[in-house]
Coordinates of C-alpha atoms and ligand atoms in Angstrom, one line a residue:
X154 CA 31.1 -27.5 -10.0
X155 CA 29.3 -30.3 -8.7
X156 CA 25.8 -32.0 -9.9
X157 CA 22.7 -29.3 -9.7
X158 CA 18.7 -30.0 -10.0
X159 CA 17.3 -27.3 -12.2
X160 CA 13.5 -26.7 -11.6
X161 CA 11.2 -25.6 -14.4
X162 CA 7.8 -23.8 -14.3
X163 CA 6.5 -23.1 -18.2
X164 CA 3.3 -21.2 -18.0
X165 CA 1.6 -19.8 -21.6
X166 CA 3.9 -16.7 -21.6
X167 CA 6.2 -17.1 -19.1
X168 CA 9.0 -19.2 -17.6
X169 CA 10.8 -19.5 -14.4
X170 CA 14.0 -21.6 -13.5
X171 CA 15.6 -22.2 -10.1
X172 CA 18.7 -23.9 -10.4
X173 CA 19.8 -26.0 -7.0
X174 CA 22.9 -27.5 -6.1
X175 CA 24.0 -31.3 -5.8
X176 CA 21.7 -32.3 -2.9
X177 CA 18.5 -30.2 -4.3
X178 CA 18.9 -27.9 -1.0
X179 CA 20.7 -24.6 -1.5
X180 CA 19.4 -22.3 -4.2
X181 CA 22.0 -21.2 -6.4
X182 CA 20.1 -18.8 -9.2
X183 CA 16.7 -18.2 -10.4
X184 CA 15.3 -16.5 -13.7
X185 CA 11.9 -15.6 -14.9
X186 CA 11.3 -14.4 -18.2
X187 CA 7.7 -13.2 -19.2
X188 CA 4.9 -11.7 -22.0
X189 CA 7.0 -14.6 -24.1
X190 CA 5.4 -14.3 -27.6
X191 CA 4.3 -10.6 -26.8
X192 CA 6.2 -7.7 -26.9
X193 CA 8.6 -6.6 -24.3
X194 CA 9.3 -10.2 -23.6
X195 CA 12.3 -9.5 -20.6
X196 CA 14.4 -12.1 -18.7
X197 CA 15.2 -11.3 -15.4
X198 CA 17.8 -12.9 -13.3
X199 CA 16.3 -12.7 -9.8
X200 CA 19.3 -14.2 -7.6
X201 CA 22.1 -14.2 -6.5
X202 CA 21.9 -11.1 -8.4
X203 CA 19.9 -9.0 -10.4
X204 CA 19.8 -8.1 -13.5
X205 CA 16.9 -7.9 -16.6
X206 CA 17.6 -7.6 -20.4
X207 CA 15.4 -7.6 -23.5
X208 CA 14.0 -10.8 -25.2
X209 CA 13.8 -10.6 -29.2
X210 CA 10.6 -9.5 -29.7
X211 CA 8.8 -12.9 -30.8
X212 CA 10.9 -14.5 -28.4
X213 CA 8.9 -18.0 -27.4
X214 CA 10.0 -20.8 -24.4
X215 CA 12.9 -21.7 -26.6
X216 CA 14.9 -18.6 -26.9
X217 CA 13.7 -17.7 -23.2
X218 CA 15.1 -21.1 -21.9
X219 CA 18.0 -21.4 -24.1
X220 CA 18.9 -17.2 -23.0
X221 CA 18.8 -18.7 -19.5
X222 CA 20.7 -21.2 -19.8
X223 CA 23.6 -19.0 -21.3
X224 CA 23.3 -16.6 -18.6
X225 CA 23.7 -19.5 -15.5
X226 CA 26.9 -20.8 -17.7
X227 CA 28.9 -17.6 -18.1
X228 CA 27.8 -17.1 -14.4
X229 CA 29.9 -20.3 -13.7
X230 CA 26.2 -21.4 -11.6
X231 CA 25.6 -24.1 -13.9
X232 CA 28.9 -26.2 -15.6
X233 CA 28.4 -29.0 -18.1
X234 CA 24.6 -30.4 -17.7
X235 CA 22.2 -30.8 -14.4
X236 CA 22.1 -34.1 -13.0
X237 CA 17.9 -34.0 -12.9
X238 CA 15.5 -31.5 -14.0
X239 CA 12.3 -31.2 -12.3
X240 CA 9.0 -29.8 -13.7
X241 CA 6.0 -28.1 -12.7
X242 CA 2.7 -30.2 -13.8
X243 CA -0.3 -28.6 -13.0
X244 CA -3.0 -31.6 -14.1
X245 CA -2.1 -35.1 -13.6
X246 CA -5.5 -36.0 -13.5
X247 CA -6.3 -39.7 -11.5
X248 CA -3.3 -41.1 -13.0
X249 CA -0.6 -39.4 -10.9
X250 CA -0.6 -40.0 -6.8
X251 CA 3.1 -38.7 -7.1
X252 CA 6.0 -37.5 -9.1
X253 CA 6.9 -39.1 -11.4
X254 CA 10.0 -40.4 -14.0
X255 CA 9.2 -38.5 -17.0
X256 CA 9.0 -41.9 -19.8
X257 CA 6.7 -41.6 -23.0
X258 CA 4.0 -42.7 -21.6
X259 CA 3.9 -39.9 -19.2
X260 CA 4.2 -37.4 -21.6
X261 CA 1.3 -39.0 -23.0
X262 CA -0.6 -39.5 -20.0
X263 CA 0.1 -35.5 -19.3
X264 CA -1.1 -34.7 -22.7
X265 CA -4.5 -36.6 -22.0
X266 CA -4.9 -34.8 -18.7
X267 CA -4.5 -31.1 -21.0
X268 CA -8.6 -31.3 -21.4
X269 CA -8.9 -30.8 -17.8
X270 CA -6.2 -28.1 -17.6
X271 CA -6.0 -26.4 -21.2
X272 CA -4.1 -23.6 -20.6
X273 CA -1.4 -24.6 -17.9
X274 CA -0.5 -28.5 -19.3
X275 CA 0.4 -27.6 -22.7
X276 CA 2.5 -25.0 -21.5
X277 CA 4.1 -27.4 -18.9
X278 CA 4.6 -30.1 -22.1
X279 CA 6.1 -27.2 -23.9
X280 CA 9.2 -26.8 -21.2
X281 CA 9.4 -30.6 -20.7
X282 CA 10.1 -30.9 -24.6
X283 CA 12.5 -27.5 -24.9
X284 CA 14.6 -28.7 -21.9
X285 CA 14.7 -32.5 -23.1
X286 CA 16.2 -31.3 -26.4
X287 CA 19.0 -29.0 -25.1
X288 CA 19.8 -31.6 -22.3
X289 CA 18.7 -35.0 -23.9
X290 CA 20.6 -37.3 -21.4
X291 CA 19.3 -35.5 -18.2
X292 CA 16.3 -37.6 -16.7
X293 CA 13.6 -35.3 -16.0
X294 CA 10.8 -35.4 -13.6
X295 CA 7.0 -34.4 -13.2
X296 CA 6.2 -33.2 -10.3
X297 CA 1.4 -32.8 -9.8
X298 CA -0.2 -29.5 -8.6
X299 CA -2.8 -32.3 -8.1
X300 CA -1.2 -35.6 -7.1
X301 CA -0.9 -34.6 -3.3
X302 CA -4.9 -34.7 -3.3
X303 CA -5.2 -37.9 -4.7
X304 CA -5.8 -38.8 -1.4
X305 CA -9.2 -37.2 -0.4
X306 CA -11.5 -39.6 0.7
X307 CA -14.7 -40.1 -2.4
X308 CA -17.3 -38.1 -0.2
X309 CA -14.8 -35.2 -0.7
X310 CA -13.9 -35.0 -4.3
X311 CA -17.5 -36.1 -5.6
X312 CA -20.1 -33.8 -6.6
X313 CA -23.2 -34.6 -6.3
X314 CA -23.6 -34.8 -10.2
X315 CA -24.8 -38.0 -12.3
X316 CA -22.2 -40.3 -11.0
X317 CA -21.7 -41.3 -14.8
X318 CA -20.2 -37.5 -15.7
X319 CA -17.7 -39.3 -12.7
X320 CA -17.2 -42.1 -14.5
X321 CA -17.2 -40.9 -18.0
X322 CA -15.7 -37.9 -17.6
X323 CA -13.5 -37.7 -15.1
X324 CA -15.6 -34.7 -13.5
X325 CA -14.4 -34.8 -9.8
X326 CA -12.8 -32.4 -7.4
X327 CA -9.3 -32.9 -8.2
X328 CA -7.6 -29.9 -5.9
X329 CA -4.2 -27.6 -6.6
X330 CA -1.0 -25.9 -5.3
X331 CA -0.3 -29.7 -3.8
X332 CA 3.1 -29.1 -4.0
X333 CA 2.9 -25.9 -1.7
X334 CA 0.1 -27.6 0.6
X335 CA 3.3 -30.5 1.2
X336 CA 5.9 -28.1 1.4
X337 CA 3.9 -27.1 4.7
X338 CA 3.1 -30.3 5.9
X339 CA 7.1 -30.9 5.6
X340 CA 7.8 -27.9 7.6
X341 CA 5.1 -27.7 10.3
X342 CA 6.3 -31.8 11.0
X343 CA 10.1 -30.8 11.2
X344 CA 9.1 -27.4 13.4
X345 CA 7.2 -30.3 15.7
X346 CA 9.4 -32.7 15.3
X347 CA 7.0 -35.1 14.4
X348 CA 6.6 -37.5 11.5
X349 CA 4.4 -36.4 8.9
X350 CA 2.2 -39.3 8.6
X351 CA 0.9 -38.0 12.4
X352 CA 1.0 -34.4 11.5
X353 CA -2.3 -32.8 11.3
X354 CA -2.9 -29.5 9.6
X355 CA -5.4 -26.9 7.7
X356 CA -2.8 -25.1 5.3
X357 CA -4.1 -21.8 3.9
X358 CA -2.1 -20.8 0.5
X359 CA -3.3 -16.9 -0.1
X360 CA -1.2 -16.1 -3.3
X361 CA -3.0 -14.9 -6.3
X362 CA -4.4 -18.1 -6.2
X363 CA -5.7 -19.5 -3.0
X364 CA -6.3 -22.7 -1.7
X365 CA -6.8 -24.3 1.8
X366 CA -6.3 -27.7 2.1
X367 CA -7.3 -30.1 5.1
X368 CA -4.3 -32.4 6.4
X369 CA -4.8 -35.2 8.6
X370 CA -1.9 -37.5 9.3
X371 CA -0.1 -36.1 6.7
X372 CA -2.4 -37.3 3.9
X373 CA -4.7 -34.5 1.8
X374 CA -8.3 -35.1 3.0
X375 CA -10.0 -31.9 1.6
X376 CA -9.1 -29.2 -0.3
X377 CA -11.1 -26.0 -1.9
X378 CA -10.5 -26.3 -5.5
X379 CA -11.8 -28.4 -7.3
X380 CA -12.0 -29.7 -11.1
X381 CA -10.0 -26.6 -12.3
X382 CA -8.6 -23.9 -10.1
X383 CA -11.6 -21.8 -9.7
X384 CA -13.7 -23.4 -7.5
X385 CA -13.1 -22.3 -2.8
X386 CA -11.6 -19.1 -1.8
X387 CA -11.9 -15.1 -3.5
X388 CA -8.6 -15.3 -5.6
X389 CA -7.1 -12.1 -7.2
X390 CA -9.0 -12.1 -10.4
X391 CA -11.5 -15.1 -9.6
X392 CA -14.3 -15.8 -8.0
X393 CA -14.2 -18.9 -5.9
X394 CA -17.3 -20.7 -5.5
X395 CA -20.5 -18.9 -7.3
X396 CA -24.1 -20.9 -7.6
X397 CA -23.8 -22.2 -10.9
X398 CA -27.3 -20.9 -12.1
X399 CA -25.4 -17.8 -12.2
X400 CA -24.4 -19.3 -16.1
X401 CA -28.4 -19.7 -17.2
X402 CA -29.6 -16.2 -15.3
X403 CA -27.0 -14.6 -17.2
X404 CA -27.5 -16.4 -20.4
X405 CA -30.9 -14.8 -20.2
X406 CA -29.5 -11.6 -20.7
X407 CA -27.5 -12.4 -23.7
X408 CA -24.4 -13.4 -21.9
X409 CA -22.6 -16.6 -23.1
X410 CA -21.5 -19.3 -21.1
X411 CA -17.7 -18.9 -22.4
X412 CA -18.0 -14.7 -21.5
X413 CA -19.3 -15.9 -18.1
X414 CA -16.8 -18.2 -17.5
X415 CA -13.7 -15.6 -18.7
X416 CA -15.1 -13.3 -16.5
X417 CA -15.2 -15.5 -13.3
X418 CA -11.7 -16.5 -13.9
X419 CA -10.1 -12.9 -15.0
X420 CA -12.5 -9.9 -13.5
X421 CA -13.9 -11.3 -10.3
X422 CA -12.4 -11.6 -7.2
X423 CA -10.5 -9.1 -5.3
X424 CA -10.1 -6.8 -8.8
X425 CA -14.0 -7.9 -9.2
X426 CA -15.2 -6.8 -6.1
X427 CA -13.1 -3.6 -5.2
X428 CA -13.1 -2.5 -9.0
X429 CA -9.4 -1.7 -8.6
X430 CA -7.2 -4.0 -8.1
X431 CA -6.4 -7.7 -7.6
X432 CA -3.3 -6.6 -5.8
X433 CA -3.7 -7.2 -1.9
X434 CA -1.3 -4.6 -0.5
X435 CA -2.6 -1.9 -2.7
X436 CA -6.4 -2.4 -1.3
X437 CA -4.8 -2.6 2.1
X438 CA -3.7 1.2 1.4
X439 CA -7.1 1.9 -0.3
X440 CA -9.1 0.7 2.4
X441 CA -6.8 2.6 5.3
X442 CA -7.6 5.9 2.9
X443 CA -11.4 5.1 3.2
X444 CA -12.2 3.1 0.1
X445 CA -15.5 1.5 0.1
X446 CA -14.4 -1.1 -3.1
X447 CA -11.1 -2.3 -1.5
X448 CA -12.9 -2.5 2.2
X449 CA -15.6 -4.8 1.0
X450 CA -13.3 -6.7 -0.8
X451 CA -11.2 -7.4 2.2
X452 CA -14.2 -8.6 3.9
X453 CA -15.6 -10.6 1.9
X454 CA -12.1 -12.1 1.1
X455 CA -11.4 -13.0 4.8
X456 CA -15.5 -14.0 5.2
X457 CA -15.2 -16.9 2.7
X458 CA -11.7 -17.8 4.2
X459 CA -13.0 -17.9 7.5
X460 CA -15.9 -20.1 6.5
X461 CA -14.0 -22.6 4.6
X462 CA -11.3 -23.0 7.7
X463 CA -14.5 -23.9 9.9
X464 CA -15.3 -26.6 7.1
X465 CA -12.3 -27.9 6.9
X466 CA -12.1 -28.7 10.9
X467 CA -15.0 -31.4 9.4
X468 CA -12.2 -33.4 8.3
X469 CA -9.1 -33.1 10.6
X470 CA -10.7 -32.2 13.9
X471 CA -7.2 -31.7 16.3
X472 CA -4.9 -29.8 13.9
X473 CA -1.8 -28.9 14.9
X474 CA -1.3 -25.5 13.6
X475 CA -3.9 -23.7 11.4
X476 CA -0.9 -22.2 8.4
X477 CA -0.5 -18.9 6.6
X478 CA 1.4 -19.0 3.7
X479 CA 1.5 -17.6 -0.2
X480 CA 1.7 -13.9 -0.6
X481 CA -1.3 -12.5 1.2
X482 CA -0.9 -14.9 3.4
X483 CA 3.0 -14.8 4.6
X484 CA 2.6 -10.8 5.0
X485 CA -1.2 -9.3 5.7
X486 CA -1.3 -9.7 9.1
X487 CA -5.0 -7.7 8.7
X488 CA -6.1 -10.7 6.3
X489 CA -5.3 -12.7 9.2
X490 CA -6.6 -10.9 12.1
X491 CA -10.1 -10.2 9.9
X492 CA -10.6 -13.5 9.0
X493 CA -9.5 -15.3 12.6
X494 CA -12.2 -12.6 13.6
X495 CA -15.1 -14.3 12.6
X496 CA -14.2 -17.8 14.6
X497 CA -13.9 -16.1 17.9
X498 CA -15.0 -20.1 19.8
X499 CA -13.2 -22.3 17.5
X500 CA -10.2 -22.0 19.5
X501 CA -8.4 -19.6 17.2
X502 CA -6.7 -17.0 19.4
X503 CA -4.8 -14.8 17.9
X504 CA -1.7 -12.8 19.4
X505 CA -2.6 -9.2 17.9
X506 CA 1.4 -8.3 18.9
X507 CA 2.7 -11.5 17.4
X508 CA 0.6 -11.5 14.2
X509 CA 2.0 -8.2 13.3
X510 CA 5.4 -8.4 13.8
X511 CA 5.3 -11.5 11.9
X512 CA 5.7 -12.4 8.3
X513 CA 7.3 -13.6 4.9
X514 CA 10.9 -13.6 6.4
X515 CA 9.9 -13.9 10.1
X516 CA 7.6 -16.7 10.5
X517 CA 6.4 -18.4 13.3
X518 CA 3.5 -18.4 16.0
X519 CA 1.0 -16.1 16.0
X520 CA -1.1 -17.9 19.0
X521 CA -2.3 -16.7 22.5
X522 CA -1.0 -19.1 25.0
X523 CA -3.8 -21.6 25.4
X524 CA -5.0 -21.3 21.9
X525 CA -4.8 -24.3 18.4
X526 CA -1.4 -23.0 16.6
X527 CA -1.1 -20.6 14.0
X528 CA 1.4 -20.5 12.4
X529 CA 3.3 -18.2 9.1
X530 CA 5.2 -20.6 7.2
X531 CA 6.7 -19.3 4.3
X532 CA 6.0 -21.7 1.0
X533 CA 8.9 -22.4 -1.1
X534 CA 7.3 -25.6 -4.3
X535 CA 10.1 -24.9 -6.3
X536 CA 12.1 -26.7 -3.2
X537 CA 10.0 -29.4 -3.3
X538 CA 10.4 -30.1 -6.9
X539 CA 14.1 -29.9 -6.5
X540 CA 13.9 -32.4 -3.4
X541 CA 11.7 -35.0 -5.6
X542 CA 14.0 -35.1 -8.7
X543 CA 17.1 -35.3 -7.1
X544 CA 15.4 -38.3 -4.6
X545 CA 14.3 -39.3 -7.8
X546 CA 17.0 -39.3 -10.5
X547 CA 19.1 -41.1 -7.4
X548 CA 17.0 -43.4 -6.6
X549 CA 15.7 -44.5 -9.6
X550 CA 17.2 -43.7 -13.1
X551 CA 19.5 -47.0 -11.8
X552 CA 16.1 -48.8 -13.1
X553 CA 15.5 -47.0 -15.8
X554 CA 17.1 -47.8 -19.2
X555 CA 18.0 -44.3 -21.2
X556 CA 16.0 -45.5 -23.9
X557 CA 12.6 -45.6 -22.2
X558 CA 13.0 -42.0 -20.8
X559 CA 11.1 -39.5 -22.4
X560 CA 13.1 -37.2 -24.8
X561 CA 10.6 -35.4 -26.4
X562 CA 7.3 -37.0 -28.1
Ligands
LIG837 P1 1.8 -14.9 -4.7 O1 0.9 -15.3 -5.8 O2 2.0 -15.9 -3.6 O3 3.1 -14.2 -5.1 O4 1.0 -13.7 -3.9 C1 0.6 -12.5 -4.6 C2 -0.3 -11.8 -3.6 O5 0.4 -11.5 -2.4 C3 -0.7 -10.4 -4.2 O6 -2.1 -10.2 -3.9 C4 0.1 -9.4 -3.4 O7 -0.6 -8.2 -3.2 C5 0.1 -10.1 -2.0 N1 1.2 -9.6 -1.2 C6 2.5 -9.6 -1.4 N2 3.1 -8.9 -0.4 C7 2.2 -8.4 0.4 C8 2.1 -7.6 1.6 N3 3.3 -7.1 2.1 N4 0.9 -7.3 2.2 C9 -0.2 -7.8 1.6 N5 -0.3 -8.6 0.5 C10 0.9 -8.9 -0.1

């Protein structure tokens, strides 16, 4: 078999791999294992076919990865060892405008940017040092949740703070799921067959997490999250913007900051609001039965959407297309119609026929004729990892002496 890209996504108890073939463009397997260092730790092979067996039960990253990695070899998917593995960063602070080579010093750089991401960059360092030991001449690359933002403009990522906590701190809007907000700038410039750098966008990422991000001639210009991944849109479990006085108010009332600030992350939200679930198809059905909880939900869901697409028109003012994508976003055609709702003059028409017959594996235009585009574009980061190490391995390992790559601390 010829050369293959594997991508890498370590979170704290879980991993996924995507393994792609020589020019980083056709999927060839994936695997996720999950509740590594829990119980019922379980691998599951997701494609080209399925199948899930039992982890040991303290099975960590290592046994999970190393599992994997038997399993793609006995498939025949993977002979001999990948030409370039590619890694999901989540924090790269103001160091990172791109991906990167990974060299010492990155490993470094990525282990100083772990204050600003605690829980997702030590688990990302964990997969880069488990896959540099089993394949220790394989260059492997880092590819920034937060590097496509690096772009914004300063009146967009600075709040108005003490400049010094700027300065000192690093505390800035920073912005996430970069990798899926230029996934969609790829695809809405190939569907127009323009270049990106004059392809002009809002992309709305509606996963569990959810992000919208302003595009203008291709470069990140604003974006809803902010120093961490809590700050914009109602997620699943969190809650998006909040006034900050919410921390002292409830302080008042014997609740610590570090309660507050679990709960705004894990029990607010969609599963805050409707008191059921974070899960947008279930409050779909709950709120077609009747169900108060899941109906305001919805509502205020789309509400805070809706607001944030008008803000974001501050920054590109012609978009092309207005995009759907992530889970909620690829397949609720009632998240969509609710939320479009509220900008009835903003020249968001919606095609009530197209938006429903429209989804994850049929997207396209879901515009009245005369309206701005919207589109469903379905995300797909993992591609765009691939794509960056194998441009990257190509291109540059030439330059790069074996010694100064990063093979572990
Ligand atoms: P993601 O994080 O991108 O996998 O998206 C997860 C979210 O997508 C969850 O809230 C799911 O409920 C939601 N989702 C997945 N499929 C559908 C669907 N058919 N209709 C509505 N929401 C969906």
């Amino acid at each position: 078999m010829a050369d293959t890209y594997l991508v890498v996504n370590c979170g704290s108890s879980s991993v996924k791999l995507a393994l792609y073939d020589d020019q980083a463009s056709t999927l060839i397997a994936t695997a996720l294992a999950e509740n590594l260092g829990f119980d019922k730790a379980r691998l599951r092979i997701a494609f080209p076919r399925e199948s899930t067996e039992d982890l040991a039960v303290d099975a960590g990253h290592q046994q999970a990865i190393e599992t994997c990695i038997s399993r793609f070899r006995e498939s025949g998917w993977l002979e001999g060892d990948p030409a370039g593995i590619g890694h999901r960063v989540v924090h790269g602070g103001e160091r990172f405008r791109a991906s990167v080579l990974i060299e010492p010093t990155v490993v470094r750089a990525i282990e100083e940017c772990a204050a600003l991401a605690p829980l997702h960059n030590p688990a990302n360092l964990t997969g880069i040092h488990q896959l540099s030991r089993i394949f220790p001449r394989t260059p492997q690359v880092a590819v920034f949740d937060t590097a496509f933002h690096q772009s914004l403009p300063e009146h967009a990522f600075l709040y108005a703070l003490p400049y010094r906590l700027y300065q000192d701190e690093g505390v800035r809007r920073y912005g996430f799921h970069g990798t899926s907000h230029r996934y969609i700038l790829q695809q809405l410039a190939a569907d127009l067959d323009k270049p990106e750098s004059e392809t002009s966008l809002i992309s709305a990422h509606l996963g569990n997490g959810c992000s919208i991000c302003a595009i203008r001639d291709g470069q990140s210009v604003d974006t809803s999250m902010g120093l961490t991944p809590l700050e914009g849109l109602v997620m699943g479990t969190r809650s998006g913007d909040i006034d900050p006085g919410l921390f002292d108010f409830l302080a008042a009332k014997g609740i610590e900051a570090r309660e507050t600030h679990r709960m705004l992350n894990r029990e607010s939200g969609l599963l805050g609001i409707s008191g059921h679930t974070n899960d947008m198809r279930e409050l779909t059905r709950l709120d077609e039965q009747g169900d108060q909880g899941a109906s305001r939900a919805i509502e205020v869901f789309c509400f805070r959407l809706a607001r944030y697409i008008g803000a974001m028109l501050a920054s590109v003012n012609c978009p092309d297309a207005l995009v759907f994508t992530g889970g909620i976003g690829e397949n609720s055609a009632i998240v969509r119609a609710r939320t479009l709702s509220h900008l009835q003059g903003l020249g968001f028409d919606l095609d009530a026929q197209a938006n429903n017959t429209h989804g994850r594996d049929s997207a396209g235009e879901i515009q009245l004729s005369g309206s701005r585009m919207i589109k469903v574009i379905r995300t797909n980061e993992e591609l765009v990892i691939a794509r960056d190490t194998h441009h990257l391995t190509v291109n540059e390992t030439s330059s790069v002496s074996p010694a100064t790559r990063a093979h572990g601390r």
